[in-house]
CSV table of C-alpha atoms in Angstrom, one decimal:
chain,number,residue,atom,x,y,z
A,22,UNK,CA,81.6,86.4,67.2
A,23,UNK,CA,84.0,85.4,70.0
A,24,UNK,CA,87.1,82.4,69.0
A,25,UNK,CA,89.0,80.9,71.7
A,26,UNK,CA,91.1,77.9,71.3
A,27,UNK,CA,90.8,75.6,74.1
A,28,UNK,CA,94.6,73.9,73.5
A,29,UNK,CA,95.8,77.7,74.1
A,30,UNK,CA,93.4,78.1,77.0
A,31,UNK,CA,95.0,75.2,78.6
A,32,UNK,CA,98.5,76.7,78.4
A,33,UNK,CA,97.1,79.9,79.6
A,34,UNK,CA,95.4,77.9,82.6
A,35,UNK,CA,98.8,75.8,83.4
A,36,UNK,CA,100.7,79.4,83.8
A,37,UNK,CA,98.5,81.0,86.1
A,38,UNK,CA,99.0,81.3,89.8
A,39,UNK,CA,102.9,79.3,89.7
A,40,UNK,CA,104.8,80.1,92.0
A,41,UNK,CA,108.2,79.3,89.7
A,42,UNK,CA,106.7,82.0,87.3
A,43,UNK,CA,106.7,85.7,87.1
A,44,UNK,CA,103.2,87.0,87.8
A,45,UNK,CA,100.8,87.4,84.1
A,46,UNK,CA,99.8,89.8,81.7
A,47,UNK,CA,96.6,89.9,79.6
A,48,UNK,CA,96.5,92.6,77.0
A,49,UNK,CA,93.3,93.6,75.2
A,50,UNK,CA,93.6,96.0,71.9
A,51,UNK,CA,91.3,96.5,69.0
A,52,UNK,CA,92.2,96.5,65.1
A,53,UNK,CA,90.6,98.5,62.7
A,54,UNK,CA,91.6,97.9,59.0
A,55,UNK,CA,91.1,94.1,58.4
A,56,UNK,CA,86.9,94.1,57.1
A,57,UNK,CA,84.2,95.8,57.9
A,58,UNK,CA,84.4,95.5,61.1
A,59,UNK,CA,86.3,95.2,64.9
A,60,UNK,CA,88.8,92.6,65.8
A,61,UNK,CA,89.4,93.0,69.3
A,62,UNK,CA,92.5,90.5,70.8
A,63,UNK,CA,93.5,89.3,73.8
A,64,UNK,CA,97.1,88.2,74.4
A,65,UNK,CA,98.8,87.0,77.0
A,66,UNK,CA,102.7,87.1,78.2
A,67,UNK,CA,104.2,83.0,77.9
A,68,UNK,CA,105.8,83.3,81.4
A,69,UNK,CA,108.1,80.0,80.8
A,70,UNK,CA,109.9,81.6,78.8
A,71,UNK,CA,112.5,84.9,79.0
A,72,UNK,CA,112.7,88.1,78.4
A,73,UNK,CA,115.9,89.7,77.3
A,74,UNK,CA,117.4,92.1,75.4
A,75,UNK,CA,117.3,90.2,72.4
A,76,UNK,CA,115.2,87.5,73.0
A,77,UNK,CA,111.6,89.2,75.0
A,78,UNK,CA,109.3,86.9,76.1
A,79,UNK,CA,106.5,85.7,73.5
A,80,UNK,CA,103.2,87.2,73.0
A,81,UNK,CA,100.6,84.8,72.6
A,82,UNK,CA,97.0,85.0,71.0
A,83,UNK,CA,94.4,83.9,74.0
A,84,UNK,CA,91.5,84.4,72.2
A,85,UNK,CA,89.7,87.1,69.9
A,86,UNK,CA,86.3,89.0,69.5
A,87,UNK,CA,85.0,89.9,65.8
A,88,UNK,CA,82.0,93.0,66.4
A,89,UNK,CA,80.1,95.4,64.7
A,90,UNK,CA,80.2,98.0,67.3
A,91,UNK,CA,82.4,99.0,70.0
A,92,UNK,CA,79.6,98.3,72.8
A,93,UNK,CA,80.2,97.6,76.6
A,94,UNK,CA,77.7,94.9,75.9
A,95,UNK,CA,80.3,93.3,73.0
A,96,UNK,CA,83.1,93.4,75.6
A,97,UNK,CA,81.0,91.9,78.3
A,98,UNK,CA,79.9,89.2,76.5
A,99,UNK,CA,83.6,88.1,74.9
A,100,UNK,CA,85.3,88.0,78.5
A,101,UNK,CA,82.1,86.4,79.9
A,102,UNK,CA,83.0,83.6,77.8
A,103,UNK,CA,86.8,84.0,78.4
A,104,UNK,CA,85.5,83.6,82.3
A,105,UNK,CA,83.2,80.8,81.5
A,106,UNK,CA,86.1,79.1,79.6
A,107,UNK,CA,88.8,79.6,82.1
A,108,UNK,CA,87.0,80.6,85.1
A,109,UNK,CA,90.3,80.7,87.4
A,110,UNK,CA,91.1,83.9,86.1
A,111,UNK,CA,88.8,85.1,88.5
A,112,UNK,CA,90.2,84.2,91.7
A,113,UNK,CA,93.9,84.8,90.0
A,114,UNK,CA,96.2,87.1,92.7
A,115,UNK,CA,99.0,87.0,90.0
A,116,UNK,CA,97.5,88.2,86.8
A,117,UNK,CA,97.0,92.2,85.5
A,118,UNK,CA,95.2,93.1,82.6
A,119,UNK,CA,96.6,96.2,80.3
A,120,UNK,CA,94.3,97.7,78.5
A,121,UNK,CA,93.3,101.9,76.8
A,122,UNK,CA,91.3,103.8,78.9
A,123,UNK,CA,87.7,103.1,76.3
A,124,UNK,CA,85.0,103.3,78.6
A,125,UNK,CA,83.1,100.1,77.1
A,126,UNK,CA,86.0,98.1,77.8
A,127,UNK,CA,86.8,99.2,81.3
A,128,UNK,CA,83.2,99.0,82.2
A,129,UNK,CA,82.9,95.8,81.2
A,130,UNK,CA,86.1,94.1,82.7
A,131,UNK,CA,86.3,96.0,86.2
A,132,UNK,CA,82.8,96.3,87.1
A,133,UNK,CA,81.2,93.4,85.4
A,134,UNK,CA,83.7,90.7,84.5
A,135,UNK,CA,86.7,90.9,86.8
A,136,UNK,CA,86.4,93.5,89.4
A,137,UNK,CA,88.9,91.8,91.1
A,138,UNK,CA,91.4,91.8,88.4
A,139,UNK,CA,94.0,94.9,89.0
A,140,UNK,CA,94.1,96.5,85.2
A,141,UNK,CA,96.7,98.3,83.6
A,142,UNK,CA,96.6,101.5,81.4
A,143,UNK,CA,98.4,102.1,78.1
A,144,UNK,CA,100.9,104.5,78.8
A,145,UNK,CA,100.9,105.3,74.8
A,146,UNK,CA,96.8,105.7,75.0
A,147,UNK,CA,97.5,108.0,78.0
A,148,UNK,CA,99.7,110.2,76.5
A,149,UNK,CA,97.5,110.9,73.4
A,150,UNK,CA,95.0,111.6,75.8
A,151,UNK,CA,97.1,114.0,77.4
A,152,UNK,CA,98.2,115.7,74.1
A,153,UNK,CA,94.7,116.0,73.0
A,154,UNK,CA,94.1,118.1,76.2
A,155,UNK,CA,96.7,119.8,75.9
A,156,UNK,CA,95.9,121.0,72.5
A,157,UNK,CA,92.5,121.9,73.7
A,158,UNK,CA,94.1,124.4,76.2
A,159,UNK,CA,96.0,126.2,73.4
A,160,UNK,CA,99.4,124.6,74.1
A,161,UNK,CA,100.0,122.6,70.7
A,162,UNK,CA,103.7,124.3,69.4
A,163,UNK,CA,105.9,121.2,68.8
A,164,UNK,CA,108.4,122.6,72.1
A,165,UNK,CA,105.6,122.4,74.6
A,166,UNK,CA,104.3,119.0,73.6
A,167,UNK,CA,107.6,117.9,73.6
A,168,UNK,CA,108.3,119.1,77.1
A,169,UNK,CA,104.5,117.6,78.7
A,170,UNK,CA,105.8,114.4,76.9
A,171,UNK,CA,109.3,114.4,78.6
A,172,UNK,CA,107.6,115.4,81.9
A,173,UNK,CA,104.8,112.3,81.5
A,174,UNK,CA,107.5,109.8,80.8
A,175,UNK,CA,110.4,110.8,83.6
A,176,UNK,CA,107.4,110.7,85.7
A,177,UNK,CA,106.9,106.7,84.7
A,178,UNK,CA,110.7,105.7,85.0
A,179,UNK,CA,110.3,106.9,88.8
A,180,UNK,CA,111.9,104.0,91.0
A,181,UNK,CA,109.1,104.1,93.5
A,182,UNK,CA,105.0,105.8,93.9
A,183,UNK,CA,106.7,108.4,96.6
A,184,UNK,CA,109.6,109.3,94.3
A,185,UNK,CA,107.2,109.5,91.3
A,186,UNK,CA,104.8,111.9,93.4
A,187,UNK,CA,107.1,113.8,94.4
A,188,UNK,CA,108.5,114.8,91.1
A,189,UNK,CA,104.6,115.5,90.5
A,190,UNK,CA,104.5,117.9,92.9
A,191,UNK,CA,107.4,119.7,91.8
A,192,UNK,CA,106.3,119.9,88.1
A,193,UNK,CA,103.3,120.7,89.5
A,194,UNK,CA,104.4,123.8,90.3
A,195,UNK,CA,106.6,124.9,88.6
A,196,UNK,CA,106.4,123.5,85.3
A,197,UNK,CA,102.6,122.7,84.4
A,198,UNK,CA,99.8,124.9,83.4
A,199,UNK,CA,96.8,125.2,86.2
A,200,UNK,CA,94.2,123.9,84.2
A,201,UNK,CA,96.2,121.1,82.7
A,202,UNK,CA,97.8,120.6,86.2
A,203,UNK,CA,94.0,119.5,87.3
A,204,UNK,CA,93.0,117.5,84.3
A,205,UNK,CA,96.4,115.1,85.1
A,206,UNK,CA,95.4,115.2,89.0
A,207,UNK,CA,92.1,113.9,88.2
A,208,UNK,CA,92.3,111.7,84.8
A,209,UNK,CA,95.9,110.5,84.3
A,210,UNK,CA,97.4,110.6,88.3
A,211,UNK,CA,94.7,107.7,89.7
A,212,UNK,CA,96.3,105.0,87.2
A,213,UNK,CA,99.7,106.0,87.6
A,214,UNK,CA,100.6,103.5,89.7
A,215,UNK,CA,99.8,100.6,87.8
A,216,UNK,CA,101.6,102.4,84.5
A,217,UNK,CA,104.8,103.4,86.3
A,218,UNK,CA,107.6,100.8,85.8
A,219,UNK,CA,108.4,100.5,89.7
A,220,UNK,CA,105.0,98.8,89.9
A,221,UNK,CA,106.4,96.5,87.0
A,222,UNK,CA,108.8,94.5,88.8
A,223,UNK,CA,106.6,91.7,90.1
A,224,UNK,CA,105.5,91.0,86.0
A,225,UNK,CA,109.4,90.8,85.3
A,226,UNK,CA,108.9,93.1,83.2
A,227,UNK,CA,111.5,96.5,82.9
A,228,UNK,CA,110.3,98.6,80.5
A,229,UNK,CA,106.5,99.9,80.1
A,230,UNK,CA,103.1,98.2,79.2
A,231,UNK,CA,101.2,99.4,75.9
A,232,UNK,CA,98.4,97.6,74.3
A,233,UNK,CA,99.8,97.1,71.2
A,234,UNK,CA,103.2,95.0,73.1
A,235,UNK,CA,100.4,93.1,71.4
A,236,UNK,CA,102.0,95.0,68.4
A,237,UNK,CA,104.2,91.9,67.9
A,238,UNK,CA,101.2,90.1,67.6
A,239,UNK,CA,99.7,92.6,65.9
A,240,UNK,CA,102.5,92.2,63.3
A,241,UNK,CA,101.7,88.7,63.1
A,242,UNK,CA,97.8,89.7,62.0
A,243,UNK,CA,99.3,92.2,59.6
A,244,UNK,CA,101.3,89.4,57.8
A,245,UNK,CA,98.5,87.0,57.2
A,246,UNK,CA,96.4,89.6,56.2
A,247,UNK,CA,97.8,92.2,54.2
A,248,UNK,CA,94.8,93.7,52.3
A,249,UNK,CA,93.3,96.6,54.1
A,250,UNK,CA,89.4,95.6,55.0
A,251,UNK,CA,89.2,92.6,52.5
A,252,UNK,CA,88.2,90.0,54.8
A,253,UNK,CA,84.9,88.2,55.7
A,254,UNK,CA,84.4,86.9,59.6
A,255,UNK,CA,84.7,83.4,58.2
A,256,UNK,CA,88.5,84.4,56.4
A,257,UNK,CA,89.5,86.3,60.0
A,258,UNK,CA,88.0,83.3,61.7
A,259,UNK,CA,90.4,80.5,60.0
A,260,UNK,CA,93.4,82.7,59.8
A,261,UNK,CA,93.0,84.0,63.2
A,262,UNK,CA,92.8,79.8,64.0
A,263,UNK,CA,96.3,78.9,61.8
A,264,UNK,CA,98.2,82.1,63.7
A,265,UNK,CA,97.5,80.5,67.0
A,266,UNK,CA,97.9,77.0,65.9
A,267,UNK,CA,101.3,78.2,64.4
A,268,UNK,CA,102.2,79.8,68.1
A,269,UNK,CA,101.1,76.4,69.8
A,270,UNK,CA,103.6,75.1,67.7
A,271,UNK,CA,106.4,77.1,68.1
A,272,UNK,CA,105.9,76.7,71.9
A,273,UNK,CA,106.6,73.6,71.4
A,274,UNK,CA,109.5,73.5,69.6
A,275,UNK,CA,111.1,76.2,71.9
A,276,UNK,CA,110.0,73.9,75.1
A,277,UNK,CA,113.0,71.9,73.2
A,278,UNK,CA,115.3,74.3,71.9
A,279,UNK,CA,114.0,73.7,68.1
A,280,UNK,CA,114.7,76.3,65.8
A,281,UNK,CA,112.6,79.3,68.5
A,282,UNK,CA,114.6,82.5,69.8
A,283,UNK,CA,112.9,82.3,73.3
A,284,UNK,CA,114.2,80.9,75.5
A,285,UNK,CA,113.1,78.5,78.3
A,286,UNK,CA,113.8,79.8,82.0
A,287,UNK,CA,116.5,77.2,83.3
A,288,UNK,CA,114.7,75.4,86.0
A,289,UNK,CA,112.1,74.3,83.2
A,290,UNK,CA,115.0,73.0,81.0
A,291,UNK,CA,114.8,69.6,82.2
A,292,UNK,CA,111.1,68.9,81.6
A,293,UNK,CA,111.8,69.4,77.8
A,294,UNK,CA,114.9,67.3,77.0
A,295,UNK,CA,115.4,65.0,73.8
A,296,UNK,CA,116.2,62.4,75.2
A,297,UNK,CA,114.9,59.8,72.5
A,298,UNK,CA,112.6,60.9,69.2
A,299,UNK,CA,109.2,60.0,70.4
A,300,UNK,CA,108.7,63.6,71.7
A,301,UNK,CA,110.7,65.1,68.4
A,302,UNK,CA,108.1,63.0,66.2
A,303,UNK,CA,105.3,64.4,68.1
A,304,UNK,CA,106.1,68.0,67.3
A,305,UNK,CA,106.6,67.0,63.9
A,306,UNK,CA,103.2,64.9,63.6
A,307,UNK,CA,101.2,68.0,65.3
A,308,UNK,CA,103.0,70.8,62.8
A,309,UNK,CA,102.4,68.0,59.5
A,310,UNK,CA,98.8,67.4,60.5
A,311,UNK,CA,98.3,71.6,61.5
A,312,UNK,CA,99.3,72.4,58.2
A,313,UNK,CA,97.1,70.0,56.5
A,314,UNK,CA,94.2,71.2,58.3
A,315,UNK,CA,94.9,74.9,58.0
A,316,UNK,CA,95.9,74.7,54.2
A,317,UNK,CA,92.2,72.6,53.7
A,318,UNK,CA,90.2,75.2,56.2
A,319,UNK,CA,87.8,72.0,57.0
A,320,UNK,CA,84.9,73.3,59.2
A,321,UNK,CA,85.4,70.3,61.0
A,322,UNK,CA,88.7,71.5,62.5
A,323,UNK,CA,87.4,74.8,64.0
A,324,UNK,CA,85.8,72.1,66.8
A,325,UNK,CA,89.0,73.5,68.5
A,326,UNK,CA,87.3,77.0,68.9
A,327,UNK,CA,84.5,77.9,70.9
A,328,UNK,CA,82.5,79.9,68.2
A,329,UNK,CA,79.4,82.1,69.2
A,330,UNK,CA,76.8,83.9,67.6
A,331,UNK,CA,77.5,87.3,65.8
A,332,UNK,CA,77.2,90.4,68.3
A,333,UNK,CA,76.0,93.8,66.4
């Protein structure tokens, strides 16, 4: 079953490709522990706004895919109708897509779906991939992983793709055993240089992409539902709806400087001013008749979401 809702796809739509705007990331994770089954969510950086120290720029829920099975047909099928529904993405020059390395999902977004979309590995999902072939080799003492670890992530903080292969080369040599030396050559070395954060820049983004940055979305899911596999697709289908109803909302409010932590890049500032209470009462009429909608979980309100069939 595949939600989207089309008010958040048109925000999603009105960011891509600007010119005034730092250049888009989609994230696509999977959650495990919320029914009997996958919730797999994509999320997307709200370029208008951001990102600082103490304010980073908002995470926001796109659209999400409930499955039975983690098949490359699941994954096809969910961003075909993320395509169908905003087909620009396609033809985007400023957008990158983080995801893990799962074969169903690569498969499905770069040969299928968006081949032309430059994708993004988890630097976190690397690493564990890394450790695990490490401890296949025999080197699995605490020390040693510590010191691949320390090696994988000076290698990411390079300033440039020369600098960062040259300090290759040298662990290479000197510091990395053979066999493991040809596994990171062949597996972890191709994507390199869409983890390391000198490709980063152009995203405005200073510090490393992971999957679950969708973590502070992540949290979100976690809050509104707190028991471990309790839920039934029609429960994950309406909450999932109120958390991105409730982010619409607090878009809004931070377009104005109500009550929100992020905060609105400058040259925006005067599309969004108060200058009378029309656009005040607005916001408050949307977030009244949200919450009466969410709080009755009418049927009739999920018109907002594209809802498909099931996928096993």
């Amino acid at each position: 079953m595949a939600c989207m809702d089309l008010e958040m796809a048109n925000e999603f739509r009105n960011l891509l490709d600007r010119d005034d705007l730092p250049e888009m990331i989609m994230e696509y994770d999977t959650t495990f522990n919320l029914g009997n089954y996958y919730v797999s969510w994509i999320t997307f950086r709200f370029t208008e706004f951001m990102e600082t120290e103490y304010s980073p720029m908002p995470t926001i829920g796109l659209a999400c895919l409930i499955h039975l099975k983690k098949l490359q047909s699941s994954h096809e099928y969910f961003w075909n109708m993320v395509k169908e529904e905003i087909p620009e993405i396609a033809s985007s020059k400023k957008l990158l897509i983080c995801t893990d390395q799962e074969a169903a999902i690569v498969n499905a977004i770069e040969r299928y779906v968006f081949p032309n979309i430059p994708r993004a590995r988890c630097h976190i999902h690397a690493w564990k991939d890394q450790k695990m072939k490490l401890r296949s080799l025999g080197i699995s003492s605490r020390s040693e992983l510590a010191k691949y670890r320390s090696h994988f992530y000076e290698l990411l903080h390079q300033k440039s793709y020369i600098e960062y292969c040259a300090v290759f080369r040298s662990f290479q040599r000197n510091s990395m055993n053979t066999e493991f030396a040809t596994y990171f050559e062949k597996h972890i070395h191709p994507d390199m240089n869409s983890m390391g954060i000198w490709s980063l820049e152009r995203y405005n983004v200073n510090y490393l992409l992971l999957t679950n940055r969708s973590e502070s979305f992540n949290a979100l899911l976690k809050r509104r539902f707190v028991k471990t596999r309790a839920y039934a697709e029609d429960e994950m289908i309406l909450g999932s709806y109120e958390i991105v109803r409730r982010q619409l909302l607090r878009i809004k409010r931070a377009r104005f400087g109500l009550g929100e932590n992020w905060l609105l890049r400058r040259h925006l500032q005067h599309l969004y001013k108060l200058t009378d209470n029309t656009e005040l009462g607005n916001i408050a009429i949307c977030e009244e008749m949200d919450s009466i909608h969410i709080e009755e979980g009418k049927e009739t309100e999920m018109v907002k979401y594209t809802i498909c069939k099931m996928i096993s």
